[in-house]
Amino acid sequence: MTRTVVESKTKSAIIGFDEPFCVIGERINPTGRKILAEELERDDFSRVEADAIAQAAAGANILDVNSGAVFSNKMAEDPRYADNNFVEPTLMRQLVEVVQRVVDIPLCIDSSVPGALENGLAAAEGRPLLNSVTGEEERLELVLPLVKKYNVPVVAISNDDTGISEDPDVRFNVAKKIVERAADFGIPAYDIVVDPLVMPIGAMATAGHQVFTLVRRLREELGVNTTCGASNISFGLPNRHGINNAFLPMAMGAGMTSAIMNPIALPVNQAKIAEHKALIMAAGIILPEDIDDETFVTLFGLGSTKATPGKEMEAIRAANFLYDRDPNGTDWIKFNKVAPKAGQEGRGRAGRVGGRRRG
């Protein structure tokens, strides 16, 4: 059975047909995250460190590291910063080094800039996943030699010089082309993880059905592992978590073996807490003066003041259990185990030290 092995200095993550679903954490990505991009421009990597730690704690198996930042202030001072080929190679090396200092977890080196990909591969310990190659001729000639040189697996995205097709047969043929071209470089199919490109279901009603059918073909006909940007399916819709939570187990049932996604539920911020407290007090509900924020958000179902595993992680773990990829439900039980309250550690169900009384 196909197994794609990704490694850090001491740990391995296996993407495979009979393996638990592999979660690739997407948070270390300044694209569309203005605050993170501004911090990186100031050489402030504290948010990167926090995101790495939180994603690992939430259960991510691999961390995607994306260097696609725009440094607007530096660009005004030095025109070279307008060129991603100048910015990303240095930034990628820094990001990889920072992440590896705070967590020991396999990495996914993610960039459209070949120099950034090579710098990331050179800085990464172990055997990272490379993200990505497409069916575009220029991209194939640039990326596949790097994959061979560093002996790493690669994400293959199903678009080519004609763009992204809405026809799933065309996307399958692009994936097949990449697998065949990789073979010319001596790269085996088990080291290729195909992204069949999930379309937003809000824009294309058949998007879900398309990807399930395509994933089955990729598995049965090409024998490759698969991944996707999981949140793409729900783009533009309300209650995106509800769509994502249904999509992921269904994709797993079709044969998808990994996803690039956010594994954490973001903390409830102070503004939201203050807003809800004001609404509750306006309704005439009196809150205890000493109620802490975590108790408040838990009591009123707002989430947590801490980064916690997201609902999508709950759906994935449940599906792993149901597909018999979680022996004895060990991971599911551990995931759902309620943490003891402060001072109650080691006590039995009735709160007595030592548990049940003996006669």
C-alpha positions as CSV (number, residue, x, y, z in Angstrom):
1,M,0.0,0.0,0.0
2,T,1.2,3.5,-0.8
3,R,3.0,5.2,2.1
4,T,4.6,8.7,1.9
5,V,7.1,9.2,4.7
6,V,7.8,12.7,6.0
7,E,10.3,13.2,8.8
8,S,11.6,15.8,11.3
9,K,14.9,15.3,13.2
10,T,13.4,12.5,15.3
11,K,9.7,12.0,14.3
12,S,7.9,10.6,11.3
13,A,4.5,11.3,9.8
14,I,3.1,8.7,7.4
15,I,0.6,9.6,4.7
16,G,-1.0,6.3,3.6
17,F,-4.1,4.5,2.5
18,D,-4.4,2.5,5.8
19,E,-2.9,5.2,8.0
20,P,-4.8,7.7,10.2
21,F,-5.7,10.8,8.3
22,C,-2.7,13.2,8.1
23,V,-3.3,16.8,9.2
24,I,-0.9,19.4,7.7
25,G,-1.2,22.6,9.7
26,E,-1.6,25.7,7.6
27,R,-1.2,28.6,10.1
28,I,2.4,29.5,9.3
29,N,1.5,31.5,6.2
30,P,1.7,35.3,5.9
31,T,-0.5,35.3,2.8
32,G,-3.7,37.1,3.8
33,R,-2.5,37.5,7.4
34,K,-1.5,41.2,7.5
35,I,-0.5,41.3,11.1
36,L,1.8,38.3,10.7
37,A,3.4,39.8,7.6
38,E,4.0,43.1,9.4
39,E,5.7,41.2,12.3
40,L,7.9,39.2,10.0
41,E,9.0,42.4,8.3
42,R,10.2,43.5,11.8
43,D,12.0,40.2,12.3
44,D,9.4,39.3,15.0
45,F,8.8,35.6,14.9
46,S,6.9,35.3,18.1
47,R,3.5,34.6,16.4
48,V,5.2,31.9,14.2
49,E,6.5,30.2,17.4
50,A,3.1,30.4,19.0
51,D,1.3,29.0,15.9
52,A,3.8,26.2,15.6
53,I,3.3,25.1,19.3
54,A,-0.5,25.5,19.2
55,Q,-0.9,23.4,16.0
56,A,1.4,20.7,17.2
57,A,-0.6,20.6,20.5
58,A,-3.9,20.4,18.6
59,G,-2.7,17.3,16.8
60,A,-1.2,18.4,13.5
61,N,1.1,15.8,12.1
62,I,3.0,18.1,9.7
63,L,3.4,21.9,9.7
64,D,3.2,23.8,6.4
65,V,5.7,26.7,6.3
66,N,4.9,29.3,3.7
67,S,7.2,32.3,3.0
68,G,4.8,34.3,0.8
69,A,5.1,37.6,2.7
70,V,4.9,41.1,1.3
71,F,7.1,43.6,3.0
72,S,5.4,46.9,2.1
73,N,7.6,49.2,4.3
74,K,10.9,47.7,3.2
75,M,9.6,47.9,-0.4
76,A,9.3,51.6,-0.2
77,E,13.0,51.9,1.0
78,D,14.5,49.2,-1.3
79,P,12.8,48.2,-4.6
80,R,14.3,44.7,-4.3
81,Y,11.7,43.9,-1.7
82,A,9.0,44.1,-4.4
83,D,10.4,40.8,-5.8
84,N,9.4,37.6,-4.0
85,N,12.5,36.0,-5.5
86,F,14.5,38.4,-3.2
87,V,12.4,38.2,-0.1
88,E,11.3,34.6,0.2
89,P,14.6,32.6,0.1
90,T,16.0,34.3,3.2
91,L,12.6,34.4,5.0
92,M,12.0,30.7,4.3
93,R,15.3,29.7,5.9
94,Q,14.5,31.9,9.0
95,L,11.0,30.4,9.3
96,V,12.2,26.8,9.2
97,E,14.9,27.5,11.7
98,V,12.5,29.2,14.1
99,V,9.9,26.4,13.9
100,Q,12.4,23.7,14.4
101,R,13.6,25.4,17.6
102,V,10.2,25.2,19.2
103,V,8.7,22.0,17.9
104,D,10.0,18.6,16.7
105,I,7.5,17.9,13.9
106,P,7.9,17.2,10.2
107,L,7.6,20.2,7.9
108,C,6.1,21.0,4.6
109,I,8.1,23.6,2.7
110,D,5.7,25.8,0.8
111,S,6.5,28.5,-1.8
112,S,6.2,29.4,-5.5
113,V,9.8,30.6,-5.5
114,P,12.4,27.9,-6.3
115,G,15.1,29.6,-4.3
116,A,12.8,29.6,-1.2
117,L,12.1,25.9,-1.8
118,E,15.8,25.0,-1.9
119,N,16.6,27.2,1.1
120,G,13.8,25.5,3.1
121,L,15.0,22.0,2.0
122,A,18.6,22.9,3.0
123,A,17.5,24.2,6.4
124,A,15.0,21.5,7.3
125,E,16.1,18.6,9.4
126,G,14.9,15.1,8.4
127,R,12.8,14.6,5.2
128,P,10.3,17.4,4.6
129,L,7.4,17.5,2.2
130,L,7.8,19.9,-0.7
131,N,4.8,22.1,-1.6
132,S,4.5,22.2,-4.6
133,V,4.9,21.2,-8.3
134,T,2.2,21.8,-11.0
135,G,1.8,20.4,-14.5
136,E,3.2,23.6,-15.9
137,E,6.3,22.8,-18.0
138,E,8.5,25.5,-16.4
139,R,7.5,24.4,-12.9
140,L,8.2,20.7,-13.6
141,E,11.7,21.5,-14.9
142,L,12.4,23.7,-11.8
143,V,10.9,21.6,-9.0
144,L,11.4,18.0,-9.9
145,P,15.2,18.2,-9.9
146,L,15.0,19.6,-6.3
147,V,12.7,16.7,-5.3
148,K,15.3,14.2,-6.7
149,K,18.3,16.1,-5.3
150,Y,17.0,16.1,-1.7
151,N,15.0,12.8,-1.9
152,V,11.8,14.3,-0.6
153,P,8.1,13.8,-1.3
154,V,6.2,16.5,-3.2
155,V,2.7,17.9,-3.4
156,A,1.5,17.8,-7.1
157,I,-1.2,20.3,-7.9
158,S,-3.6,19.4,-10.7
159,N,-3.3,22.5,-12.9
160,D,-1.0,23.2,-15.9
161,D,-0.3,25.9,-18.4
162,T,-3.9,26.1,-19.3
163,G,-4.9,27.0,-15.7
164,I,-7.3,25.2,-13.4
165,S,-10.0,23.2,-15.2
166,E,-13.5,22.7,-13.9
167,D,-13.5,19.3,-15.7
168,P,-12.3,16.6,-13.2
169,D,-11.1,14.4,-16.1
170,V,-8.7,17.2,-17.1
171,R,-7.4,17.5,-13.6
172,F,-6.8,13.8,-13.4
173,N,-4.8,13.8,-16.6
174,V,-2.7,16.6,-15.3
175,A,-2.0,14.6,-12.1
176,K,-1.1,11.6,-14.3
177,K,1.3,13.7,-16.4
178,I,3.1,14.9,-13.2
179,V,3.4,11.3,-11.9
180,E,4.8,10.2,-15.3
181,R,7.3,13.1,-15.5
182,A,8.4,12.5,-12.0
183,A,9.1,8.8,-12.9
184,D,11.5,10.1,-15.6
185,F,13.5,11.7,-12.7
186,G,13.4,8.5,-10.7
187,I,10.8,9.8,-8.3
188,P,8.4,7.0,-7.2
189,A,4.6,7.5,-7.1
190,Y,4.6,6.9,-3.4
191,D,6.5,10.2,-3.0
192,I,3.9,12.2,-4.8
193,V,0.9,13.6,-2.9
194,V,-1.7,14.9,-5.4
195,D,-3.9,17.9,-4.7
196,P,-6.9,17.4,-7.0
197,L,-8.0,21.0,-6.3
198,V,-11.2,21.3,-4.3
199,M,-13.6,23.9,-5.7
200,P,-15.9,26.0,-3.5
201,I,-19.3,24.2,-3.4
202,G,-21.0,27.6,-3.1
203,A,-19.8,28.4,-6.7
204,M,-20.0,24.8,-8.1
205,A,-22.8,22.5,-6.7
206,T,-21.0,19.4,-8.0
207,A,-17.6,20.3,-6.3
208,G,-18.0,17.8,-3.5
209,H,-19.1,15.0,-5.7
210,Q,-16.3,15.8,-8.2
211,V,-13.5,15.6,-5.7
212,F,-14.7,12.4,-4.1
213,T,-14.8,10.7,-7.6
214,L,-11.4,12.2,-8.5
215,V,-9.8,11.0,-5.3
216,R,-11.0,7.5,-5.9
217,R,-9.5,7.5,-9.4
218,L,-6.2,8.9,-8.1
219,R,-6.0,6.1,-5.6
220,E,-7.1,3.2,-7.8
221,E,-5.5,4.2,-11.1
222,L,-2.3,6.1,-10.1
223,G,-1.8,4.6,-6.6
224,V,-1.0,8.0,-5.1
225,N,-1.8,9.7,-1.8
226,T,-3.9,12.9,-1.9
227,T,-4.3,16.2,-0.1
228,C,-6.3,19.4,-0.4
229,G,-6.9,22.8,1.0
230,A,-9.8,21.6,3.1
231,S,-11.4,24.9,3.8
232,N,-11.8,25.7,0.0
233,I,-15.0,23.6,-0.1
234,S,-16.8,26.0,2.2
235,F,-15.5,29.3,0.9
236,G,-18.1,32.1,1.0
237,L,-20.7,30.0,2.9
238,P,-22.1,30.5,6.4
239,N,-21.1,28.1,9.2
240,R,-18.1,26.9,7.3
241,H,-17.1,24.5,10.1
242,G,-20.4,22.6,9.5
243,I,-19.5,22.1,5.9
244,N,-15.9,21.2,6.6
245,N,-16.9,18.7,9.3
246,A,-19.0,16.8,6.8
247,F,-16.5,17.1,3.9
248,L,-13.5,15.8,5.7
249,P,-14.9,12.3,6.7
250,M,-16.6,12.0,3.3
251,A,-13.3,12.7,1.6
252,M,-11.6,10.2,3.8
253,G,-14.2,7.6,2.8
254,A,-13.4,8.3,-0.8
255,G,-9.7,7.7,-0.1
256,M,-8.2,11.1,0.6
257,T,-5.2,10.6,3.0
258,S,-4.3,14.2,4.1
259,A,-5.4,17.8,4.2
260,I,-3.8,21.2,4.6
261,M,-6.0,22.9,7.2
262,N,-6.2,24.8,10.4
263,P,-6.2,22.3,13.3
264,I,-7.0,24.8,16.0
265,A,-10.0,26.7,17.2
266,L,-8.7,30.3,17.7
267,P,-9.0,31.8,21.2
268,V,-12.0,34.0,22.0
269,N,-10.6,37.5,22.1
270,Q,-11.3,40.2,24.8
271,A,-13.5,42.2,22.5
272,K,-15.9,39.3,22.0
273,I,-16.0,38.5,25.7
274,A,-16.8,42.1,26.6
275,E,-19.5,42.2,23.9
276,H,-21.2,39.1,25.2
277,K,-21.0,40.3,28.8
278,A,-22.7,43.5,27.9
279,L,-25.5,41.6,26.1
280,I,-26.0,39.3,29.1
281,M,-26.0,42.2,31.6
282,A,-28.5,44.1,29.4
283,A,-30.8,41.1,29.6
284,G,-30.8,41.4,33.3
285,I,-28.6,38.5,34.1
286,I,-26.2,39.1,37.0
287,L,-22.8,37.6,36.6
288,P,-20.6,36.8,39.7
289,E,-18.0,39.5,40.1
290,D,-15.1,37.0,40.4
291,I,-16.0,35.0,37.2
292,D,-12.9,34.5,35.1
293,D,-12.9,34.7,31.3
294,E,-12.4,31.0,30.7
295,T,-15.3,30.1,32.9
296,F,-17.5,32.7,31.2
297,V,-16.8,31.6,27.7
298,T,-17.2,27.9,28.6
299,L,-20.5,28.6,30.4
300,F,-22.0,30.5,27.5
301,G,-20.6,28.2,24.7
302,L,-18.3,30.8,23.2
303,G,-15.3,28.5,23.0
304,S,-12.1,29.0,25.0
305,T,-9.6,31.8,25.8
306,K,-6.9,29.3,24.8
307,A,-6.1,27.7,21.4
308,T,-7.7,24.3,21.4
309,P,-8.3,21.6,18.7
310,G,-10.9,22.7,16.2
311,K,-14.1,20.9,15.4
312,E,-12.6,19.6,12.2
313,M,-10.0,17.7,14.3
314,E,-12.9,16.1,16.2
315,A,-14.5,15.0,12.9
316,I,-11.2,13.6,11.7
317,R,-10.6,11.6,14.9
318,A,-14.1,10.2,14.8
319,A,-13.7,9.1,11.2
320,N,-10.3,7.5,12.0
321,F,-12.1,5.5,14.7
322,L,-14.9,4.5,12.4
323,Y,-12.6,3.5,9.6
324,D,-10.6,1.3,12.0
325,R,-7.5,3.4,11.9
326,D,-7.5,4.1,15.6
327,P,-7.0,0.8,17.4
328,N,-9.3,0.4,20.4
329,G,-10.4,4.0,20.0
330,T,-7.3,5.0,22.0
331,D,-6.8,8.4,20.2
332,W,-10.6,9.2,20.3
333,I,-10.8,8.5,24.0
334,K,-7.6,10.5,24.7
335,F,-8.9,13.4,22.6
336,N,-12.2,13.5,24.5
337,K,-10.9,13.0,28.0
338,V,-11.9,15.8,30.3
339,A,-9.0,17.5,31.9
340,P,-9.2,17.4,35.8
341,K,-9.8,20.6,37.6
342,A,-7.0,22.3,39.5
343,G,-6.4,20.4,42.7
344,Q,-8.3,17.3,41.5
345,E,-5.5,15.5,39.7
346,G,-5.1,11.9,40.8
347,R,-8.5,11.7,42.5
348,G,-11.1,9.1,41.9
349,R,-14.6,9.7,40.4
350,A,-16.0,10.8,43.8
351,G,-13.1,13.1,44.4
352,R,-11.5,10.9,47.0
353,V,-7.8,10.2,46.8
354,G,-7.2,6.5,45.8
355,G,-10.6,6.0,44.1
356,R,-13.2,3.4,45.2
357,R,-13.3,2.4,48.9
358,R,-12.5,-1.2,49.7
359,G,-14.5,-3.2,52.2
